[in-house]
Amino acid sequence: MIVGGGRIRALILLVNLIAGSTAGLCSCENPNSATLERGSLKWLNFGMMLARHWVIAIVLAGCLILLAVPAQAHTSEGVAGGFLSGFLHPILGYDHLVAMVAVGLWGAFLGTPAIWLLPIVFPTVMAIGGAIGILGIPMPAVDLLVAGSAVVLGACIALALRAPIWIAALLVGAFAIFHGHAHGSELPQAADPLAYAFGFVIATGLLHVSGIGLGLLSRYRAGEYGVRGLGVAIAVVGLTFLTGSV
Amino acid sequence: MVSLALVAWPLQASAHSPIEGLGAFYGHLLHPVTVQSHAMLLTAVALMFGQQGRSKARAGVIALGLAFAGGLAAATTGASGTFSVSEPMFLLGALVVGGAVVLDLRVAAAVVVSVSVATGLIIGLGPAPATTGMRDKALGIGGVATGVLYLTIVITGFTISLQKHWQKIAVRVVGSWIFAVSMLVLAQTIAGPAKRVAAAAVGFLFG
């Protein structure tokens, strides 16, 4: 019997994923078994890699944490209360969120050393921008450039642009100053500035990690298309904010 | 990871026993973890020790322990006089050491020991255990000393044990977070005086 249906193939994949073994695939007896074997094994390897890759597990856990909505029975501390409000600031500001994820995505896309360098450059330079914002030194078109960063980084991912590391670091660092300025301008209103700063720096880092985790999928052909698609989505979100702030 | 989680989820800053009912020893044991600026500085210093390798790290931990004991003794006996430490000192220390962790700087043993002595002294000279009675005071001192040394040794040892490339990068990422938080809060601390000085300068020049 020819086994060519997508559902059956998915079922085989699922069963083998659960069993954690490829043994079941090798017993097919039909003219298309070799094709099926190759096709299924290809997808199976992909699935097994996904299932076993601890990075994916951590990223999924991170995403769940980021998606968790805090219980807010009492909101006495206001918008800029402490750790939680700092933590939520980059997550609830979607223009910040997509840009942070884009930094991780692009880093993963560029490979070593960018995958590690960009998430170090971003918070370090962001702090300088934050200090400028706290000191009340005005910077031009902050909102415009925060939104613009999502457009540019999203486009870089979508076009699979493999820029030299120094250009990537310079670009990400330049955008980080404006993101930091936007965060820093809100810090003086925080009830507990240290906890607030902790919150948004850690949230920023976790968003980068989420981006890196998703970006690792670009090692596979299908994953690369997915990541580039995410780049398009990020650019579109950025464009929406950009048109809103113009 | 537990240490990082504790730093990431700090409680309200408190100079004294942070949790009611814990008693003098355990209350002060948690002191270096619950006071965010102390935790941040100690974490940065321990990460830096770990980056320097085993022998320099050992010298650093010993120097930090001795300096901390000296500072604590001076603060407890009143030998420190009117000198008092303030939050910006901890933040500045965390900023500088956090920056060194980001850059993964390899420094001479003398620099490691100097950083250790400075860190140990300012943490030791911090608020003395506010307990009544000799027994509780001794327990409080024992608790805070145990907490400081335990946190430092655990993070240093953990950092030394990290050998893979990505693990070493993760240490630098944590350093960048400490650098960022320190710079932001330090900027806020000096923002008020800086604005007043700027306003006075503008008034002097153009007024």
XYZ file of C-alpha atoms in Angstrom:
453
model
C 0.000 0.000 0.000
C 1.313 3.371 -0.932
C 1.758 5.596 2.039
C 1.978 9.064 0.640
C -0.523 11.118 2.599
C 0.625 14.053 4.654
C -1.431 12.959 7.638
C 0.056 9.486 7.753
C 3.528 10.911 7.322
C 2.886 13.343 10.159
C 1.565 10.472 12.280
C 4.700 8.444 11.626
C 6.770 11.467 12.501
C 4.822 12.014 15.713
C 5.018 8.366 16.778
C 8.733 8.305 16.140
C 9.255 11.576 17.911
C 7.498 10.158 20.952
C 9.331 6.867 20.724
C 12.589 8.724 20.202
C 13.702 6.158 17.627
C 13.889 5.880 13.873
C 13.483 2.101 13.881
C 9.819 2.126 12.908
C 10.467 3.935 9.654
C 12.759 1.307 8.213
C 10.204 -1.492 8.067
C 8.007 -0.107 5.275
C 7.492 -2.500 2.406
C 6.188 -0.711 -0.682
C 7.591 0.699 -3.916
C 7.736 4.179 -2.485
C 9.314 3.137 0.767
C 12.731 4.492 -0.156
C 11.263 7.885 -1.048
C 9.130 7.837 2.059
C 12.073 6.807 4.151
C 14.215 9.631 2.833
C 11.440 12.194 3.159
C 10.321 11.078 6.579
C 13.834 10.764 7.878
C 14.596 14.262 6.671
C 11.632 15.656 8.571
C 12.244 13.319 11.447
C 15.812 14.515 11.823
C 14.555 18.062 11.739
C 11.914 17.267 14.355
C 14.314 15.351 16.538
C 16.784 18.193 16.379
C 14.046 20.547 17.462
C 12.877 18.263 20.236
C 16.322 17.586 21.568
C 17.849 20.988 21.204
C 17.965 22.377 24.680
C 18.176 25.923 23.363
C 14.712 25.570 21.894
C 13.416 24.313 25.219
C 14.888 27.296 27.024
C 13.573 29.709 24.433
C 10.098 28.206 24.625
C 10.229 28.505 28.399
C 11.434 32.086 28.032
C 8.629 32.894 25.605
C 6.079 31.441 28.002
C 7.483 33.556 30.798
C 7.362 36.613 28.577
C 3.807 35.861 27.529
C 2.636 35.335 31.094
C 0.307 38.073 32.215
C 0.899 39.140 35.802
C -1.952 39.085 38.277
C -2.847 42.677 38.950
C -5.322 42.673 41.771
C -3.752 45.862 43.087
C -1.954 48.388 40.943
C -0.919 50.804 43.624
C 2.616 51.263 42.329
C 1.654 52.830 39.023
C 3.296 52.426 35.653
C 6.889 52.725 36.778
C 6.745 50.897 40.083
C 9.688 48.534 40.234
C 11.036 45.311 38.806
C 7.786 44.160 37.217
C 7.038 47.445 35.495
C 10.635 47.636 34.273
C 10.395 44.051 33.068
C 7.166 44.721 31.216
C 8.322 47.976 29.639
C 10.204 46.494 26.661
C 7.673 43.689 26.324
C 4.533 45.802 26.201
C 6.133 48.387 23.943
C 5.827 46.449 20.711
C 8.253 48.671 18.827
C 10.897 47.849 21.451
C 9.902 44.197 21.532
C 10.285 43.497 17.817
C 13.585 45.370 17.648
C 15.033 43.373 20.597
C 13.955 40.074 19.045
C 15.352 41.285 15.705
C 18.784 41.867 17.278
C 18.894 38.233 18.425
C 17.495 36.959 15.133
C 19.987 38.871 13.028
C 22.838 37.833 15.323
C 21.893 34.174 14.885
C 21.539 34.710 11.155
C 25.016 36.233 10.932
C 26.529 33.391 12.949
C 29.592 33.518 15.186
C 30.777 35.958 16.549
C 27.773 38.234 15.869
C 25.385 35.850 17.634
C 27.226 36.623 20.888
C 28.559 40.080 20.212
C 25.316 41.886 19.376
C 23.494 40.912 22.615
C 26.507 42.215 24.568
C 26.790 45.428 22.554
C 23.095 46.254 22.801
C 22.593 46.499 26.609
C 25.994 48.122 27.093
C 25.337 50.898 24.592
C 21.665 51.088 25.583
C 22.781 52.040 29.097
C 24.688 55.010 27.681
C 21.551 56.117 25.829
C 19.574 55.573 29.027
C 21.976 57.762 31.000
C 21.572 60.506 28.378
C 17.794 60.243 28.748
C 17.954 60.330 32.550
C 20.189 63.405 32.506
C 17.507 65.090 30.413
C 19.725 65.636 27.385
C 17.331 65.719 24.432
C 17.916 63.571 21.366
C 16.184 64.104 18.046
C 13.432 61.812 16.725
C 13.735 59.117 19.381
C 10.373 57.462 18.617
C 11.058 57.660 14.897
C 14.405 55.914 15.224
C 13.105 53.283 17.654
C 10.470 52.350 15.058
C 13.054 52.762 12.293
C 15.331 50.264 14.024
C 12.655 47.581 13.682
C 12.233 48.401 9.982
C 15.972 48.321 9.261
C 16.764 45.223 11.334
C 13.678 43.439 10.006
C 14.754 44.257 6.456
C 18.291 43.010 7.149
C 16.826 39.677 8.295
C 14.294 39.473 5.475
C 16.985 40.113 2.865
C 19.384 37.724 4.624
C 21.917 40.538 4.673
C 25.229 39.241 5.949
C 26.951 42.473 6.915
C 30.508 42.573 8.315
C 30.519 42.292 12.080
C 31.710 45.863 12.662
C 28.885 47.282 10.551
C 26.331 45.106 12.351
C 27.709 46.145 15.767
C 27.742 49.806 14.738
C 24.169 49.666 13.444
C 22.821 47.812 16.479
C 24.795 50.083 18.834
C 23.419 53.211 17.161
C 19.841 51.980 17.522
C 20.513 50.868 21.108
C 21.225 54.481 22.107
C 17.717 55.534 21.072
C 16.066 52.545 22.756
C 18.044 53.344 25.912
C 17.017 57.007 25.728
C 13.350 56.006 25.567
C 13.725 53.682 28.578
C 15.889 56.129 30.508
C 13.401 58.965 30.153
C 10.917 56.904 32.183
C 13.368 55.790 34.874
C 13.172 58.942 37.031
C 9.474 58.243 37.669
C 10.170 54.750 38.996
C 9.413 54.096 42.652
C 12.451 51.821 42.853
C 14.857 52.792 40.040
C 17.308 49.952 40.686
C 14.604 47.284 40.499
C 13.072 49.011 37.447
C 16.453 49.059 35.681
C 17.015 45.400 36.568
C 13.620 44.551 35.150
C 14.010 46.145 31.777
C 17.634 45.102 31.271
C 16.791 41.454 32.030
C 13.669 41.584 29.830
C 15.780 43.033 27.024
C 18.303 40.231 27.421
C 15.597 37.561 27.417
C 14.111 39.028 24.244
C 17.528 38.777 22.612
C 17.773 35.152 23.750
C 14.326 34.479 22.279
C 15.487 36.007 18.996
C 18.681 33.927 19.021
C 16.675 30.769 19.706
C 14.346 31.455 16.794
C 17.274 32.508 14.633
C 18.985 29.141 15.164
C 16.247 27.656 12.996
C 17.922 29.367 10.035
C 20.365 26.441 9.966
C 17.629 24.507 8.169
C 16.260 25.444 4.772
C 12.653 25.673 5.962
C 13.813 27.444 9.092
C 15.666 30.041 7.045
C 12.480 30.901 5.160
C 10.652 31.098 8.472
C 13.248 33.418 9.964
C 13.224 35.640 6.883
C 9.439 35.702 7.118
C 9.768 36.876 10.706
C 12.075 39.592 9.436
C 9.338 40.762 7.077
C 6.827 40.734 9.950
C 9.208 42.754 12.153
C 9.752 45.299 9.388
C 5.988 45.615 8.880
C 5.404 46.179 12.610
C 8.192 48.757 12.611
C 6.679 50.431 9.561
C 3.333 50.674 11.331
C 4.956 52.484 14.250
C 7.021 54.576 11.873
C 3.988 55.852 9.978
C 2.289 56.502 13.313
C 5.144 58.589 14.642
C 5.762 60.620 11.476
C 22.007 30.132 38.231
C 20.486 30.296 41.703
C 22.693 33.251 42.536
C 21.744 35.018 39.318
C 18.084 34.335 39.975
C 18.420 35.800 43.447
C 20.092 38.886 42.028
C 17.447 39.150 39.327
C 14.630 38.902 41.827
C 15.799 41.107 44.628
C 13.640 42.107 47.534
C 13.235 45.600 48.869
C 16.575 47.128 49.845
C 16.989 46.950 53.565
C 19.999 47.610 55.720
C 18.815 45.284 58.423
C 17.050 41.967 58.778
C 15.010 41.804 55.556
C 12.528 39.178 56.623
C 10.751 39.286 59.936
C 11.194 36.279 62.157
C 14.340 34.917 60.544
C 16.519 35.825 63.471
C 19.827 37.645 63.605
C 21.955 35.059 61.785
C 19.694 34.186 58.853
C 18.415 37.733 58.526
C 21.951 39.023 58.046
C 22.944 36.006 55.966
C 20.530 37.253 53.315
C 21.805 40.831 53.561
C 24.228 40.686 50.588
C 21.526 39.170 48.407
C 18.578 41.333 49.369
C 20.409 44.653 49.139
C 20.489 45.011 45.382
C 23.528 47.243 45.035
C 25.619 44.938 47.276
C 24.470 41.864 45.362
C 25.283 43.512 42.058
C 28.793 44.551 43.119
C 29.589 41.165 44.649
C 28.302 39.337 41.573
C 30.375 41.523 39.245
C 33.511 41.054 41.356
C 32.991 37.281 41.595
C 32.465 37.044 37.822
C 35.683 38.992 37.307
C 37.547 36.666 39.696
C 36.253 33.690 37.754
C 37.449 35.170 34.457
C 40.967 35.629 35.831
C 41.623 31.948 36.480
C 42.044 29.818 39.563
C 45.124 31.299 41.246
C 44.156 34.964 40.865
C 40.607 34.145 41.915
C 41.884 32.468 45.074
C 43.981 35.544 45.933
C 41.019 37.775 45.221
C 38.598 35.865 47.438
C 41.083 35.765 50.326
C 41.832 39.494 49.992
C 38.115 40.288 49.821
C 37.457 38.215 52.930
C 40.232 39.894 54.909
C 39.255 43.409 53.778
C 35.608 42.696 54.540
C 36.552 41.482 58.035
C 38.608 44.630 58.563
C 35.807 46.902 57.349
C 33.221 45.106 59.435
C 35.423 45.316 62.520
C 35.978 49.040 61.947
C 32.249 49.658 61.464
C 31.241 47.580 64.482
C 33.770 49.081 66.882
C 33.261 52.622 65.593
C 36.893 52.854 64.422
C 35.715 54.066 61.008
C 34.710 57.374 62.618
C 32.487 59.578 60.482
C 33.313 57.746 57.257
C 30.262 56.162 55.758
C 29.619 54.354 52.518
C 26.819 55.331 50.177
C 24.911 53.623 47.376
C 26.776 55.430 44.548
C 30.020 53.797 45.746
C 28.543 50.352 45.197
C 27.078 51.391 41.860
C 30.364 52.898 40.691
C 32.187 49.730 41.713
C 29.645 47.566 39.889
C 29.920 49.818 36.818
C 33.711 49.564 36.620
C 33.957 45.857 37.421
C 30.927 45.053 35.238
C 32.664 46.878 32.369
C 35.791 44.776 32.944
C 33.657 41.614 32.805
C 32.077 42.745 29.512
C 35.514 43.308 27.996
C 36.805 40.060 29.555
C 39.890 41.956 30.740
C 42.777 39.887 32.053
C 44.473 41.956 34.734
C 47.489 41.555 36.993
C 47.120 39.855 40.364
C 47.799 43.208 42.071
C 44.740 44.708 40.336
C 42.577 41.755 41.378
C 43.705 42.156 44.989
C 43.143 45.941 44.885
C 39.592 45.473 43.576
C 38.999 42.842 46.256
C 40.246 45.088 49.056
C 38.149 48.040 47.879
C 35.044 45.865 47.542
C 35.573 44.112 50.873
C 36.111 47.412 52.658
C 33.042 49.216 51.337
C 30.800 46.225 51.976
C 32.297 45.719 55.427
C 31.955 49.409 56.266
C 28.297 49.319 55.296
C 25.574 49.406 57.924
C 26.624 47.336 60.922
C 24.200 44.666 62.157
C 21.461 46.523 63.979
C 20.772 44.105 66.751
C 20.640 44.460 70.475
C 22.654 42.249 72.758
C 26.080 40.752 72.280
C 24.758 37.362 71.188
C 22.538 38.708 68.422
C 25.263 41.101 67.323
C 27.741 38.225 67.032
C 25.169 36.153 65.140
C 24.458 39.100 62.834
C 28.156 39.586 62.055
C 28.556 35.867 61.474
C 25.518 35.850 59.189
C 26.556 38.764 57.006
C 30.156 37.450 56.761
C 28.896 34.013 55.757
C 26.516 35.518 53.190
C 29.171 37.716 51.564
C 31.798 34.982 51.379
C 29.351 32.282 50.323
C 27.954 34.392 47.474
C 31.431 35.356 46.301
C 32.872 31.842 46.471
C 29.889 30.180 44.791
C 29.762 32.601 41.852
C 33.567 32.605 41.478
C 33.726 28.817 41.520
C 30.831 28.532 39.107
C 32.441 31.011 36.703
C 35.783 29.171 36.814
C 33.990 25.914 35.999
C 32.566 27.384 32.788
C 34.848 26.250 30.001
C 32.729 26.289 26.847
C 32.848 29.311 24.588
C 29.160 30.134 24.890
C 29.348 29.863 28.675
C 32.128 32.426 28.776
C 30.026 34.677 26.549
C 27.081 34.223 28.934
C 29.288 35.551 31.748
C 30.031 38.633 29.633
C 26.326 39.069 28.915
C 25.594 39.087 32.663
C 28.435 41.590 33.041
C 26.791 43.812 30.418
C 23.510 43.682 32.359
C 25.291 44.726 35.580
C 27.088 47.502 33.686
C 23.798 48.724 32.197
C 21.847 48.714 35.468
C 24.686 50.441 37.358
C 25.076 53.138 34.743
C 21.342 53.884 34.613
C 20.887 54.143 38.371
C 24.134 56.057 38.802
C 22.983 58.500 36.119
C 19.745 58.978 37.999
C 21.625 59.554 41.239
C 23.737 62.313 39.738
C 20.984 63.691 37.495
C 19.601 66.068 40.141
C 22.923 67.658 41.153
C 24.117 67.675 37.532
C 21.010 69.550 36.403
C 21.443 72.078 39.217
C 25.102 72.624 38.282
C 24.137 72.988 34.603
C 21.388 75.481 35.489
C 23.800 77.450 37.682
C 26.411 77.469 34.907
C 23.844 78.666 32.343
C 22.671 81.344 34.764
C 26.241 82.469 35.411
C 27.147 82.600 31.739
C 23.995 84.098 30.273
C 22.149 85.567 33.229
